[in-house]
Amino acid sequence: MSNHPAIDGLTDRMAASWQARAVLMAMPLFVGRCARARCVAPDVARLRVRSHWLSLPGAGLAALCNPRSRRVRDGGLDGLWTLPSSRPGPIANAILYLHGGGYYFGSSATHRAVTTALAAHSGAPVFAPDYRLAPEHPFPAALNDALHAYRTLIARGIAANSIVVAGDSAGGGLALALLVALRDAGDALPAGAVMFSPWADLTTTWRAARGAGPTTRIAMQRAAQMYIGDASAWDPYVSPARGDLHDLPPIHLQISDAEAMYEDALALAARLNRVGVTVQVAQWHAMPHALPCFAPFLPEANQALRQAAMFVRRCYATRKREAATAAAMA
């Protein structure tokens, strides 16, 4: 149980693995170097080259672990489908995964290791779209692409209640914005959502990370400025944690007490709880930001993905029972 009021969840306070301790020690050095090098300044060419090179280790490892993935271009949007190794026949359900990277960085390739692991643990195919990035494409480009990806899955015959939306960091915030936008537009909502260390509030002046975490105040502020563009940080689709959260599907949220977004994530969970949204919070002690993205290297990351996959399977089972009950009563 969480010690945060009104939040029902899971708390893991066991001693960190040596791998996690090594990451936590190394991360401040990496973040400081990036901040000094102005890696989040709008030097677009450098950002895109860096993103390509950082995608290679995860993509290569994922290809070895599970070669059943394919790159697609559908309706003008690139993306990567990753299939569980045991998956036969047509796709009946899916996870729509929105990668993190501060809205200016990352791709389906940089996150291929985590989408491969999520597909394996959940038994569901995962589609990771390459949504447009800032600074070339500020808000609302990423949200529009996420909406397009979701609606494309439905147009291809996957029912809304057979889709779970997921994302890490900025992708977790984008997942929440997607839920709000779908609700406001009157679209059928997905079965649930999984958010790893979501960055869902761009209005705050962020506190320094306790111990470690791949976020710093200056880096987050620069990333926010690039993404927001001419919009307002208080726009409910930019900072969905500050908007109307009624009538959203069940949400599984994971966060570490060692990262800058910890308090914001707990505040988000409390707001969801107050308006009647089912929310499960998995709190990790002394783990890096977006923990599942360190799979398969950190044992805790693998455990985090198993927890998320269990939630995904429950969402599918619940919606399937609800659909069967509704059909029987019709």
C-alpha positions as CSV (number, residue, x, y, z in Angstrom):
1,M,0.0,0.0,0.0
2,S,1.1,3.5,-0.7
3,N,1.5,6.1,2.1
4,H,-0.1,8.7,-0.2
5,P,-3.7,9.4,0.8
6,A,-6.4,7.8,-1.3
7,I,-4.0,5.8,-3.5
8,D,-4.2,2.1,-3.6
9,G,-1.0,0.6,-5.0
10,L,2.1,-1.4,-4.8
11,T,5.3,-0.3,-3.0
12,D,8.7,-2.0,-3.5
13,R,11.3,-0.9,-1.0
14,M,13.6,-3.9,-1.3
15,A,17.3,-3.2,-1.7
16,A,18.2,-2.1,-5.2
17,S,20.2,-4.5,-7.4
18,W,23.8,-3.7,-8.1
19,Q,22.8,-2.9,-11.7
20,A,20.3,-0.3,-10.5
21,R,22.8,1.2,-8.1
22,A,25.3,1.5,-10.9
23,V,22.7,3.3,-13.1
24,L,21.8,5.7,-10.3
25,M,25.5,6.6,-9.8
26,A,26.2,7.1,-13.5
27,M,23.0,9.1,-14.3
28,P,23.9,12.4,-12.7
29,L,27.2,12.5,-14.7
30,F,25.3,11.8,-17.9
31,V,22.7,14.4,-17.2
32,G,25.2,17.1,-16.2
33,R,27.2,16.5,-19.3
34,C,24.1,16.8,-21.5
35,A,23.0,20.0,-19.8
36,R,26.5,21.5,-20.2
37,A,26.6,20.5,-23.9
38,R,23.1,22.0,-24.4
39,C,21.9,18.7,-25.9
40,V,18.3,20.0,-25.6
41,A,19.0,23.2,-27.4
42,P,17.3,23.3,-30.8
43,D,20.3,22.0,-32.8
44,V,18.0,19.7,-34.7
45,A,20.6,17.9,-36.9
46,R,22.6,16.9,-33.8
47,L,19.5,15.7,-32.0
48,R,18.5,13.5,-34.8
49,V,22.0,12.0,-35.3
50,R,22.1,11.3,-31.5
51,S,18.7,9.7,-31.6
52,H,19.8,7.4,-34.4
53,W,22.9,6.2,-32.6
54,L,21.2,5.7,-29.3
55,S,18.5,3.5,-31.0
56,L,21.0,1.0,-32.2
57,P,21.8,-0.9,-28.9
58,G,18.2,-1.4,-27.9
59,A,17.1,-2.2,-31.4
60,G,19.9,-4.8,-31.8
61,L,19.2,-6.5,-28.5
62,A,15.5,-6.6,-29.2
63,A,16.0,-8.1,-32.6
64,L,18.1,-10.9,-31.1
65,C,15.4,-11.5,-28.4
66,N,12.4,-11.3,-30.7
67,P,12.8,-10.8,-34.4
68,R,9.1,-10.7,-34.9
69,S,8.7,-7.0,-35.5
70,R,8.0,-5.0,-38.6
71,R,8.2,-1.4,-39.6
72,V,5.1,0.0,-41.2
73,R,3.9,3.3,-42.8
74,D,0.1,3.7,-42.5
75,G,-1.7,6.8,-43.4
76,G,1.5,8.9,-43.4
77,L,2.6,7.7,-39.9
78,D,5.7,5.5,-39.4
79,G,5.7,3.0,-36.6
80,L,6.9,-0.4,-35.4
81,W,4.8,-3.4,-34.7
82,T,6.3,-5.9,-32.2
83,L,4.6,-9.3,-31.9
84,P,4.9,-11.7,-29.0
85,S,6.8,-14.7,-30.1
86,S,3.9,-17.1,-29.5
87,R,1.3,-14.9,-31.3
88,P,-0.5,-16.8,-34.1
89,G,-3.2,-15.5,-36.4
90,P,-4.7,-12.0,-36.8
91,I,-4.3,-9.2,-34.3
92,A,-7.3,-9.0,-32.0
93,N,-5.9,-6.7,-29.3
94,A,-3.0,-4.3,-29.1
95,I,-0.9,-2.0,-26.9
96,L,-0.4,1.5,-28.4
97,Y,3.0,2.5,-27.0
98,L,4.0,6.2,-27.0
99,H,7.8,6.5,-26.5
100,G,9.4,9.1,-24.1
101,G,12.1,11.5,-24.8
102,G,10.9,14.9,-23.7
103,Y,8.8,15.4,-26.8
104,Y,12.0,16.2,-28.8
105,F,13.9,12.9,-28.8
106,G,13.4,9.2,-29.2
107,S,11.6,6.9,-31.5
108,S,10.1,3.5,-31.8
109,A,13.6,2.3,-32.4
110,T,15.1,3.8,-29.2
111,H,12.3,2.0,-27.2
112,R,12.3,-1.3,-29.1
113,A,13.7,-3.2,-26.1
114,V,10.9,-2.1,-23.8
115,T,8.2,-2.7,-26.4
116,T,9.6,-6.2,-27.1
117,A,9.6,-7.0,-23.4
118,L,6.1,-5.6,-23.0
119,A,4.8,-7.7,-25.9
120,A,6.4,-10.8,-24.5
121,H,5.1,-10.4,-20.9
122,S,1.5,-9.3,-21.9
123,G,1.0,-11.6,-24.9
124,A,-0.3,-8.6,-26.9
125,P,1.2,-7.0,-30.0
126,V,2.6,-3.6,-29.5
127,F,2.5,-0.7,-31.9
128,A,4.9,2.2,-31.3
129,P,4.2,5.2,-33.7
130,D,6.9,7.6,-34.6
131,Y,5.0,10.7,-33.7
132,R,6.4,14.1,-34.8
133,L,8.9,15.7,-32.5
134,A,9.7,19.2,-31.3
135,P,11.2,21.7,-32.0
136,E,10.3,21.1,-35.7
137,H,6.8,20.1,-34.7
138,P,5.6,21.6,-31.5
139,F,2.2,21.0,-29.8
140,P,-0.2,19.7,-31.0
141,A,1.6,17.6,-33.6
142,A,2.5,14.7,-31.2
143,L,-1.1,14.6,-29.8
144,N,-2.6,14.7,-33.3
145,D,-0.3,11.8,-34.4
146,A,-1.3,9.8,-31.3
147,L,-4.9,10.3,-32.1
148,H,-4.3,9.3,-35.7
149,A,-2.5,6.1,-34.6
150,Y,-5.3,5.1,-32.2
151,R,-8.0,5.7,-34.8
152,T,-6.0,3.8,-37.4
153,L,-5.9,0.7,-35.1
154,I,-9.6,0.9,-34.8
155,A,-10.1,1.4,-38.5
156,R,-8.0,-1.8,-39.0
157,G,-10.5,-3.8,-37.0
158,I,-9.2,-3.7,-33.5
159,A,-11.9,-2.8,-31.0
160,A,-11.3,0.2,-28.7
161,N,-11.9,-2.1,-25.7
162,S,-9.1,-4.3,-27.0
163,I,-6.5,-1.5,-26.9
164,V,-4.4,-0.4,-24.0
165,V,-2.5,2.8,-24.3
166,A,1.0,3.0,-22.7
167,G,4.0,5.3,-22.5
168,D,7.0,6.4,-20.5
169,S,8.0,9.9,-19.4
170,A,6.8,12.4,-22.0
171,G,5.1,9.4,-23.7
172,G,3.2,8.8,-20.4
173,G,2.0,12.4,-20.4
174,L,1.0,12.0,-24.1
175,A,-0.9,8.9,-23.2
176,L,-2.9,10.8,-20.6
177,A,-3.5,13.7,-23.1
178,L,-4.7,11.1,-25.6
179,L,-7.3,9.7,-23.2
180,V,-8.6,13.2,-22.5
181,A,-8.7,14.1,-26.2
182,L,-10.5,10.9,-27.1
183,R,-13.1,11.4,-24.3
184,D,-13.7,15.0,-25.3
185,A,-14.1,14.0,-29.0
186,G,-16.6,11.3,-28.1
187,D,-14.4,8.5,-29.3
188,A,-14.6,5.0,-27.8
189,L,-12.0,4.8,-25.0
190,P,-9.4,2.1,-24.7
191,A,-9.5,-0.7,-22.1
192,G,-6.9,1.0,-19.9
193,A,-3.6,2.8,-19.8
194,V,-0.1,2.2,-18.5
195,M,2.1,5.2,-17.6
196,F,5.7,4.9,-16.6
197,S,7.0,8.0,-14.8
198,P,4.5,10.2,-16.7
199,W,5.5,13.8,-17.5
200,A,1.9,15.1,-17.5
201,D,2.2,18.5,-15.9
202,L,4.4,21.1,-17.8
203,T,3.3,24.0,-15.6
204,T,5.5,23.2,-12.6
205,T,8.9,24.4,-11.6
206,W,10.3,21.0,-11.0
207,R,12.2,20.1,-7.8
208,A,15.7,18.6,-8.2
209,A,15.7,14.8,-8.4
210,R,16.5,13.1,-5.2
211,G,19.7,11.0,-5.8
212,A,19.5,10.5,-9.5
213,G,17.3,10.5,-12.6
214,P,17.7,11.4,-16.2
215,T,15.9,14.7,-15.7
216,T,17.1,18.0,-14.5
217,R,15.3,21.3,-14.0
218,I,17.1,23.0,-16.9
219,A,16.6,20.1,-19.3
220,M,12.9,19.8,-18.5
221,Q,12.3,23.5,-18.9
222,R,14.0,23.6,-22.3
223,A,12.2,20.5,-23.5
224,A,8.9,22.0,-22.3
225,Q,9.6,25.3,-24.1
226,M,10.3,23.4,-27.4
227,Y,7.2,21.3,-27.1
228,I,4.7,24.0,-26.0
229,G,5.7,26.5,-28.7
230,D,3.0,29.2,-29.0
231,A,0.5,27.3,-26.8
232,S,0.1,27.5,-23.0
233,A,1.5,25.1,-20.5
234,W,-2.0,25.2,-18.9
235,D,-3.7,23.9,-22.0
236,P,-5.4,20.6,-20.7
237,Y,-3.9,18.7,-23.7
238,V,-0.4,20.0,-22.9
239,S,-0.6,19.4,-19.2
240,P,-3.4,16.9,-18.9
241,A,-2.8,16.4,-15.2
242,R,-4.2,19.9,-14.7
243,G,-7.3,19.3,-16.7
244,D,-10.6,17.4,-16.4
245,L,-9.8,13.8,-15.6
246,H,-13.4,12.5,-15.3
247,D,-14.6,9.3,-17.0
248,L,-11.2,7.9,-18.0
249,P,-10.4,4.2,-18.2
250,P,-8.4,2.3,-15.5
251,I,-4.8,3.5,-15.2
252,H,-1.6,1.7,-14.0
253,L,1.1,4.2,-13.0
254,Q,4.7,3.5,-12.0
255,I,7.0,5.9,-10.4
256,S,10.3,6.0,-8.4
257,D,10.9,8.1,-5.3
258,A,14.3,9.0,-6.7
259,E,13.1,11.0,-9.7
260,A,12.0,14.5,-10.2
261,M,8.5,13.6,-11.3
262,Y,7.7,11.7,-8.1
263,E,5.5,14.3,-6.4
264,D,3.8,15.3,-9.6
265,A,3.0,11.6,-10.4
266,L,1.5,11.1,-6.9
267,A,-0.5,14.3,-7.2
268,L,-1.9,13.0,-10.6
269,A,-2.9,9.7,-9.0
270,A,-4.7,11.5,-6.2
271,R,-6.6,13.7,-8.7
272,L,-7.6,10.6,-10.7
273,N,-8.7,8.9,-7.5
274,R,-10.8,11.9,-6.5
275,V,-12.8,11.9,-9.7
276,G,-13.5,8.2,-9.6
277,V,-10.9,6.8,-12.0
278,T,-9.5,3.5,-11.1
279,V,-5.8,4.0,-10.6
280,Q,-3.1,1.6,-9.4
281,V,0.2,3.0,-8.4
282,A,3.4,1.0,-8.3
283,Q,6.0,2.9,-6.3
284,W,9.7,2.0,-6.6
285,H,12.4,2.9,-4.1
286,A,15.7,4.3,-5.4
287,M,15.1,3.4,-9.0
288,P,15.9,5.5,-12.2
289,H,13.4,7.5,-14.1
290,A,11.3,5.4,-16.5
291,L,12.5,2.2,-14.9
292,P,10.9,-0.3,-17.4
293,C,13.0,1.3,-20.2
294,F,16.1,-0.3,-18.6
295,A,14.9,-3.8,-19.4
296,P,16.4,-6.4,-19.7
297,F,19.5,-5.0,-17.9
298,L,17.9,-4.2,-14.5
299,P,16.0,-7.0,-12.7
300,E,13.7,-4.4,-11.3
301,A,12.8,-3.2,-14.8
302,N,11.8,-6.7,-15.7
303,Q,9.6,-6.9,-12.6
304,A,8.0,-3.6,-13.4
305,L,7.1,-4.8,-16.9
306,R,5.6,-8.0,-15.5
307,Q,3.4,-5.8,-13.2
308,A,2.3,-3.7,-16.1
309,A,1.6,-6.7,-18.3
310,M,-0.6,-8.2,-15.5
311,F,-2.6,-5.0,-15.5
312,V,-2.9,-5.1,-19.3
313,R,-4.2,-8.7,-19.2
314,R,-6.8,-7.7,-16.5
315,C,-8.0,-4.8,-18.6
316,Y,-8.6,-7.1,-21.6
317,A,-10.3,-9.7,-19.5
318,T,-12.6,-7.1,-17.8
319,R,-13.7,-5.5,-21.0
320,K,-14.3,-8.9,-22.6
321,R,-16.6,-9.9,-19.7
322,E,-18.4,-6.5,-19.9
323,A,-18.9,-7.0,-23.7
324,A,-20.2,-10.5,-23.2
325,T,-22.6,-9.3,-20.5
326,A,-23.9,-6.5,-22.7
327,A,-24.4,-8.8,-25.6
328,A,-26.4,-11.3,-23.4
329,M,-28.6,-8.5,-22.2
330,A,-29.3,-7.1,-25.7
